[in-house]
XYZ file of C-alpha atoms in Angstrom:
409
model
C 146.869 133.135 72.326
C 148.755 133.022 69.029
C 149.714 136.678 69.424
C 151.482 135.828 72.725
C 153.330 132.795 71.415
C 154.539 134.607 68.322
C 156.679 137.221 70.138
C 158.100 134.545 72.425
C 159.254 132.562 69.435
C 160.671 135.697 67.897
C 162.471 136.537 71.117
C 164.042 133.061 71.223
C 165.042 133.404 67.578
C 166.571 136.778 68.334
C 168.555 135.356 71.261
C 169.795 132.489 69.056
C 170.782 135.010 66.433
C 172.665 137.013 69.050
C 174.443 133.832 70.168
C 175.379 132.943 66.606
C 176.490 136.441 65.953
C 178.602 136.453 69.048
C 180.023 133.099 68.130
C 180.951 134.145 64.638
C 182.208 137.461 65.986
C 179.696 139.364 63.789
C 178.563 142.859 64.625
C 176.406 142.685 67.791
C 172.727 143.653 67.400
C 171.543 146.477 69.563
C 168.527 146.059 71.879
C 166.745 148.829 69.944
C 166.953 146.921 66.635
C 165.749 143.710 68.218
C 162.827 145.516 69.841
C 161.901 147.136 66.524
C 161.960 143.748 64.775
C 159.782 142.241 67.457
C 157.285 145.107 67.141
C 157.106 144.610 63.365
C 156.360 140.885 63.751
C 153.770 141.621 66.402
C 152.033 144.049 64.061
C 151.995 141.467 61.278
C 150.479 138.869 63.580
C 147.817 141.282 64.760
C 146.876 142.006 61.129
C 146.664 138.279 60.376
C 144.471 137.736 63.425
C 142.186 140.552 62.311
C 141.836 138.964 58.858
C 141.013 135.624 60.446
C 138.375 137.236 62.660
C 136.782 138.934 59.654
C 136.780 135.676 57.684
C 135.209 133.820 60.603
C 132.514 136.494 60.950
C 131.740 136.290 57.212
C 131.473 132.490 57.416
C 129.139 132.709 60.387
C 126.996 135.292 58.584
C 126.851 133.097 55.465
C 125.999 130.053 57.566
C 123.198 131.945 59.314
C 121.893 133.233 55.991
C 121.805 129.768 54.419
C 120.294 128.320 57.578
C 117.553 130.938 57.383
C 116.923 130.158 53.719
C 116.804 126.454 54.456
C 114.347 127.088 57.268
C 112.169 129.161 54.929
C 112.293 126.442 52.279
C 111.366 123.840 54.874
C 108.597 125.844 56.481
C 106.928 127.192 53.343
C 107.583 124.352 50.893
C 104.605 123.360 48.685
C 104.807 119.930 50.315
C 104.051 119.170 53.943
C 106.895 117.558 55.901
C 106.553 115.484 59.071
C 109.112 113.549 61.088
C 107.860 110.544 63.050
C 109.440 108.576 65.826
C 109.625 104.792 65.891
C 106.388 104.825 67.871
C 104.655 106.873 65.164
C 104.591 110.171 67.076
C 105.066 113.438 65.203
C 108.404 114.902 66.268
C 108.498 117.794 63.801
C 106.293 119.319 61.114
C 106.574 122.313 58.849
C 103.984 125.047 58.490
C 102.710 123.583 55.209
C 101.852 120.288 56.908
C 99.996 122.159 59.623
C 98.089 124.140 56.991
C 97.209 120.973 55.043
C 95.800 119.419 58.202
C 94.123 122.652 59.308
C 95.671 122.670 62.777
C 98.314 124.640 64.645
C 101.740 123.103 64.500
C 102.111 122.878 68.269
C 98.991 120.722 68.387
C 100.568 118.284 65.932
C 103.721 117.635 67.902
C 103.765 114.465 70.058
C 100.537 113.347 68.391
C 100.362 109.902 66.805
C 100.110 110.138 63.054
C 97.632 107.266 62.746
C 95.084 109.398 64.639
C 95.045 111.685 61.588
C 94.302 108.834 59.163
C 90.685 108.071 58.275
C 89.172 104.808 59.463
C 88.970 103.528 55.874
C 92.721 103.964 55.300
C 94.084 103.142 58.746
C 94.924 99.556 57.799
C 96.771 100.807 54.720
C 98.846 103.159 56.871
C 99.540 100.463 59.454
C 100.860 98.050 56.811
C 103.044 100.728 55.263
C 104.368 101.815 58.680
C 105.299 98.251 59.576
C 107.042 97.746 56.214
C 109.052 100.893 56.788
C 110.063 99.709 60.258
C 111.254 96.338 59.011
C 112.530 97.046 55.509
C 113.318 100.755 55.480
C 113.874 102.410 52.121
C 111.065 104.429 50.565
C 107.346 103.759 50.194
C 104.389 105.717 48.819
C 100.650 105.482 49.271
C 97.474 107.542 49.146
C 95.689 108.249 52.420
C 92.636 110.180 53.478
C 93.714 112.419 56.359
C 91.331 114.002 58.845
C 91.549 117.767 59.197
C 90.716 119.734 62.317
C 87.339 120.736 60.822
C 86.444 117.009 60.460
C 86.785 117.152 56.662
C 88.829 114.581 54.759
C 91.585 115.372 52.280
C 93.247 112.832 50.040
C 97.036 112.984 50.394
C 99.884 111.388 48.493
C 102.289 110.238 51.198
C 105.956 109.606 50.455
C 107.764 107.858 53.330
C 111.484 107.509 53.897
C 113.327 106.001 56.815
C 116.342 107.975 58.058
C 119.120 106.648 60.283
C 121.681 109.097 61.704
C 124.469 107.513 63.699
C 123.583 106.423 67.200
C 120.231 108.198 67.240
C 117.017 106.242 66.853
C 115.751 105.942 63.265
C 113.040 108.370 62.222
C 110.435 108.280 59.505
C 110.189 111.295 57.214
C 106.862 111.950 55.449
C 106.181 114.239 52.518
C 102.468 115.089 52.178
C 100.907 116.355 48.935
C 97.225 117.219 48.726
C 95.803 115.465 45.642
C 92.117 115.913 46.431
C 91.537 118.443 43.659
C 93.531 116.407 41.162
C 91.553 113.254 41.971
C 88.315 115.192 41.645
C 89.368 116.475 38.225
C 90.444 112.985 37.186
C 87.089 111.579 38.305
C 85.253 114.240 36.311
C 87.381 113.550 33.254
C 86.740 109.812 33.602
C 83.002 110.485 33.898
C 83.101 112.701 30.790
C 85.073 110.054 28.911
C 82.557 107.385 29.902
C 79.716 109.650 28.828
C 81.389 110.379 25.488
C 82.003 106.674 24.961
C 78.375 105.883 25.760
C 77.126 108.604 23.422
C 79.408 107.511 20.583
C 78.282 103.908 20.966
C 74.647 104.958 21.018
C 75.293 107.069 17.923
C 76.838 104.100 16.120
C 73.990 101.796 17.142
C 71.409 104.402 16.148
C 73.148 104.830 12.822
C 73.013 101.098 12.178
C 69.334 100.971 13.131
C 68.508 103.843 10.789
C 70.500 102.249 7.985
C 68.700 98.945 8.483
C 65.315 100.673 8.558
C 66.096 102.649 5.425
C 67.337 99.553 3.620
C 64.183 97.723 4.652
C 62.012 100.573 3.362
C 63.884 100.608 0.070
C 63.391 96.880 -0.270
C 59.761 96.749 0.808
C 58.503 99.939 -0.837
C 60.684 101.231 -3.640
C 61.820 97.882 -5.013
C 58.295 96.499 -5.168
C 57.038 99.630 -6.940
C 59.894 99.411 -9.431
C 59.104 95.768 -10.101
C 55.464 96.727 -10.672
C 56.493 99.510 -13.077
C 58.646 97.090 -15.035
C 55.780 94.605 -15.179
C 53.302 97.214 -16.424
C 55.780 98.519 -18.987
C 56.338 94.971 -20.237
C 52.590 94.375 -20.469
C 52.125 97.576 -22.453
C 54.955 96.607 -24.760
C 53.460 93.171 -25.377
C 49.913 94.456 -26.035
C 51.000 97.231 -28.342
C 50.952 96.381 -32.050
C 54.174 96.652 -33.954
C 52.743 99.423 -36.020
C 52.570 101.722 -32.954
C 56.306 102.366 -32.770
C 55.972 105.377 -30.481
C 54.155 103.486 -27.735
C 56.553 100.576 -28.040
C 59.523 102.894 -27.651
C 57.981 104.548 -24.599
C 57.266 101.176 -22.991
C 60.824 99.987 -23.597
C 62.231 103.249 -22.189
C 60.063 102.990 -19.059
C 61.105 99.387 -18.527
C 64.813 100.274 -18.958
C 64.576 103.236 -16.564
C 62.835 101.110 -13.956
C 65.559 98.486 -14.277
C 68.281 101.111 -13.800
C 66.549 102.599 -10.753
C 66.140 99.118 -9.332
C 69.865 98.461 -9.760
C 70.713 101.757 -8.032
C 68.329 101.030 -5.143
C 69.766 97.547 -4.792
C 73.251 99.016 -4.552
C 72.039 101.546 -1.994
C 70.427 98.787 0.055
C 73.653 96.815 0.102
C 75.533 99.913 1.201
C 73.086 100.646 3.975
C 72.708 97.114 5.300
C 73.881 94.256 3.088
C 71.401 91.413 3.196
C 74.188 88.951 2.500
C 75.511 89.595 6.029
C 72.397 88.039 7.523
C 71.928 85.344 4.919
C 75.479 84.126 4.191
C 77.824 85.616 6.823
C 80.773 87.960 7.114
C 83.186 86.157 4.772
C 80.736 86.168 1.847
C 79.743 89.778 2.603
C 83.392 90.865 2.455
C 83.854 89.024 -0.834
C 80.831 90.815 -2.287
C 82.028 94.145 -0.879
C 85.506 93.768 -2.374
C 84.092 92.637 -5.728
C 81.829 95.673 -5.996
C 84.592 98.007 -4.783
C 87.079 96.612 -7.321
C 84.567 97.109 -10.117
C 84.307 100.796 -9.194
C 88.085 101.295 -8.727
C 89.692 99.339 -11.543
C 93.094 101.030 -11.103
C 93.561 99.551 -7.626
C 94.361 95.846 -7.380
C 92.639 94.250 -4.348
C 92.628 90.769 -2.888
C 90.988 89.035 0.056
C 92.426 86.168 2.113
C 90.319 84.126 4.525
C 91.555 81.666 7.138
C 89.974 79.531 9.862
C 86.365 78.979 10.856
C 84.308 82.052 9.998
C 80.792 80.638 9.911
C 79.937 81.177 13.589
C 80.564 84.933 13.837
C 77.757 86.727 15.679
C 75.504 89.390 14.193
C 76.965 92.348 16.111
C 80.512 91.262 15.305
C 79.578 90.825 11.656
C 78.155 94.300 11.179
C 80.937 96.149 13.057
C 83.769 94.344 11.248
C 82.000 94.847 7.939
C 81.690 98.587 8.627
C 85.378 98.797 9.532
C 86.358 97.093 6.277
C 83.940 99.320 4.352
C 85.411 102.490 5.910
C 88.977 101.311 5.246
C 88.253 100.656 1.568
C 86.604 104.068 1.288
C 89.748 105.699 2.725
C 91.950 103.730 0.333
C 89.878 104.907 -2.624
C 89.693 108.586 -1.592
C 92.976 109.318 0.208
C 95.617 106.598 -0.177
C 96.472 106.928 -3.906
C 97.375 103.242 -3.672
C 97.884 100.655 -6.370
C 97.271 97.598 -4.190
C 94.974 96.874 -1.240
C 94.888 93.712 0.864
C 92.234 92.418 3.241
C 92.723 89.487 5.603
C 90.169 87.860 7.886
C 91.050 84.849 9.990
C 90.710 83.120 13.331
C 93.753 82.752 15.579
C 94.436 81.733 19.172
C 96.069 83.897 21.804
C 96.667 82.563 25.279
C 94.128 79.780 24.890
C 91.323 81.996 23.582
C 89.888 82.362 20.089
C 90.535 85.708 18.427
C 89.144 86.995 15.153
C 91.712 89.113 13.331
C 91.062 91.441 10.417
C 93.843 93.381 8.679
C 93.436 95.953 5.882
C 96.598 97.370 4.311
C 97.575 99.396 1.279
C 100.750 100.663 -0.430
C 99.588 104.257 -0.683
C 101.018 107.587 0.445
C 100.427 106.900 4.140
C 100.211 109.648 6.742
C 102.108 111.191 9.645
C 100.277 109.946 12.723
C 101.999 112.515 14.957
C 100.905 115.458 12.822
C 97.634 114.346 11.299
C 94.271 114.907 12.941
C 92.244 111.730 12.905
C 88.834 112.115 11.342
C 85.525 110.680 12.470
C 86.026 107.565 10.348
C 89.050 106.420 12.361
C 87.338 107.331 15.622
C 84.266 105.325 14.630
C 86.380 102.313 13.638
C 88.250 102.393 16.951
C 84.971 102.675 18.853
C 83.451 99.764 16.944
C 86.413 97.612 17.975
C 85.930 98.689 21.602
C 82.231 97.857 21.445
C 83.258 94.294 20.581
C 85.828 94.235 23.395
C 88.652 94.142 20.860
C 91.788 96.079 19.971
C 92.331 98.562 17.158
C 95.839 99.308 15.824
C 96.795 101.845 13.165
C 100.241 101.881 11.553
C 101.264 104.375 8.908
C 104.068 106.683 7.833
C 104.481 109.116 4.944
C 105.197 107.152 1.793
C 104.907 103.810 3.615
C 101.244 102.974 3.215
C 98.701 102.300 5.951
C 97.872 99.177 7.940
C 94.834 98.738 10.211
C 94.488 95.636 12.389
C 91.470 94.710 14.491
C 91.443 91.815 16.948
C 88.153 90.713 18.493
C 87.753 87.893 21.033
C 85.312 85.176 20.059
């Protein structure tokens, strides 16, 4: 159509030019020259039309290519897509959704989506569907969907309401099969529970063995050492002064027995301090810090107590004592500190009583992101969990270390 209008306009322009030429008494144009000019313009228009046709063909080819790619992305996406009507019927579904549900796509169309939901999750789907109808936006949930082989698969469902002009709103669903992931998560949770149970049993067994060994040292070795000291003293008293050799042997035996008794007493306190049962946690920590300071005279240590500490239970006493003992051991062996502080006090949080213990030092600290925590830290954290409490570790290179434990009373 443009090719026909172009020559007509050119012809009119040529006639106007002839009129102007005649008016101005210019040289008249011959019919041959006008015809040649018209043919040249016609050829130019035909070339332009050909370029436009080629451009249009290229655009259509590109559109078809992108439409095909979009269709492939839609059909074979790793996520199943479904489009529902306002009544909940499946209007469209991609091949992935059909594969997830184990059914041919044509059998999905016009089917109500709630018929695919398990009985246990049908109320969940109904509530979500009604929220989407009234509020719109986006919602997510997890549903068990029934496959064609009667098996159930757990799906993560992402819903979005779409409104396009005058057409009725539709609900777009994205389905992701999370059955395997949930199974792996359940197995990991079971393994974590088993590891927690085993670690707690290991800690309890360790405490029982320590208590038994301390009891054996007290009941057997200590009594024998006391008897040896008594016999050595009796020999020393019955031996005449002239028998210097026997007197020296008796004194040496008595001194050795006293030293062994002191060592066994220290071992007993390390295994299971009797002061924990007889006097309580506060006095046991004071005795622990006093003995530790005597062994590490280059490190200044102090203990601060606050609140009522006389009603702390036996299990809480032993676990908090072990945490403090492990912390002081780490300070002595790894911190290179000059000052260590220990605080034990009762506080209130949200109307409940909480026992708080904090051990800090000014040592070299450690990089928590790079360091691998040893068994001592793991055991301390597990002891806090056994008591239903919280364990917090703060440290940085050159900034010392701070460990805080909070246990509900």
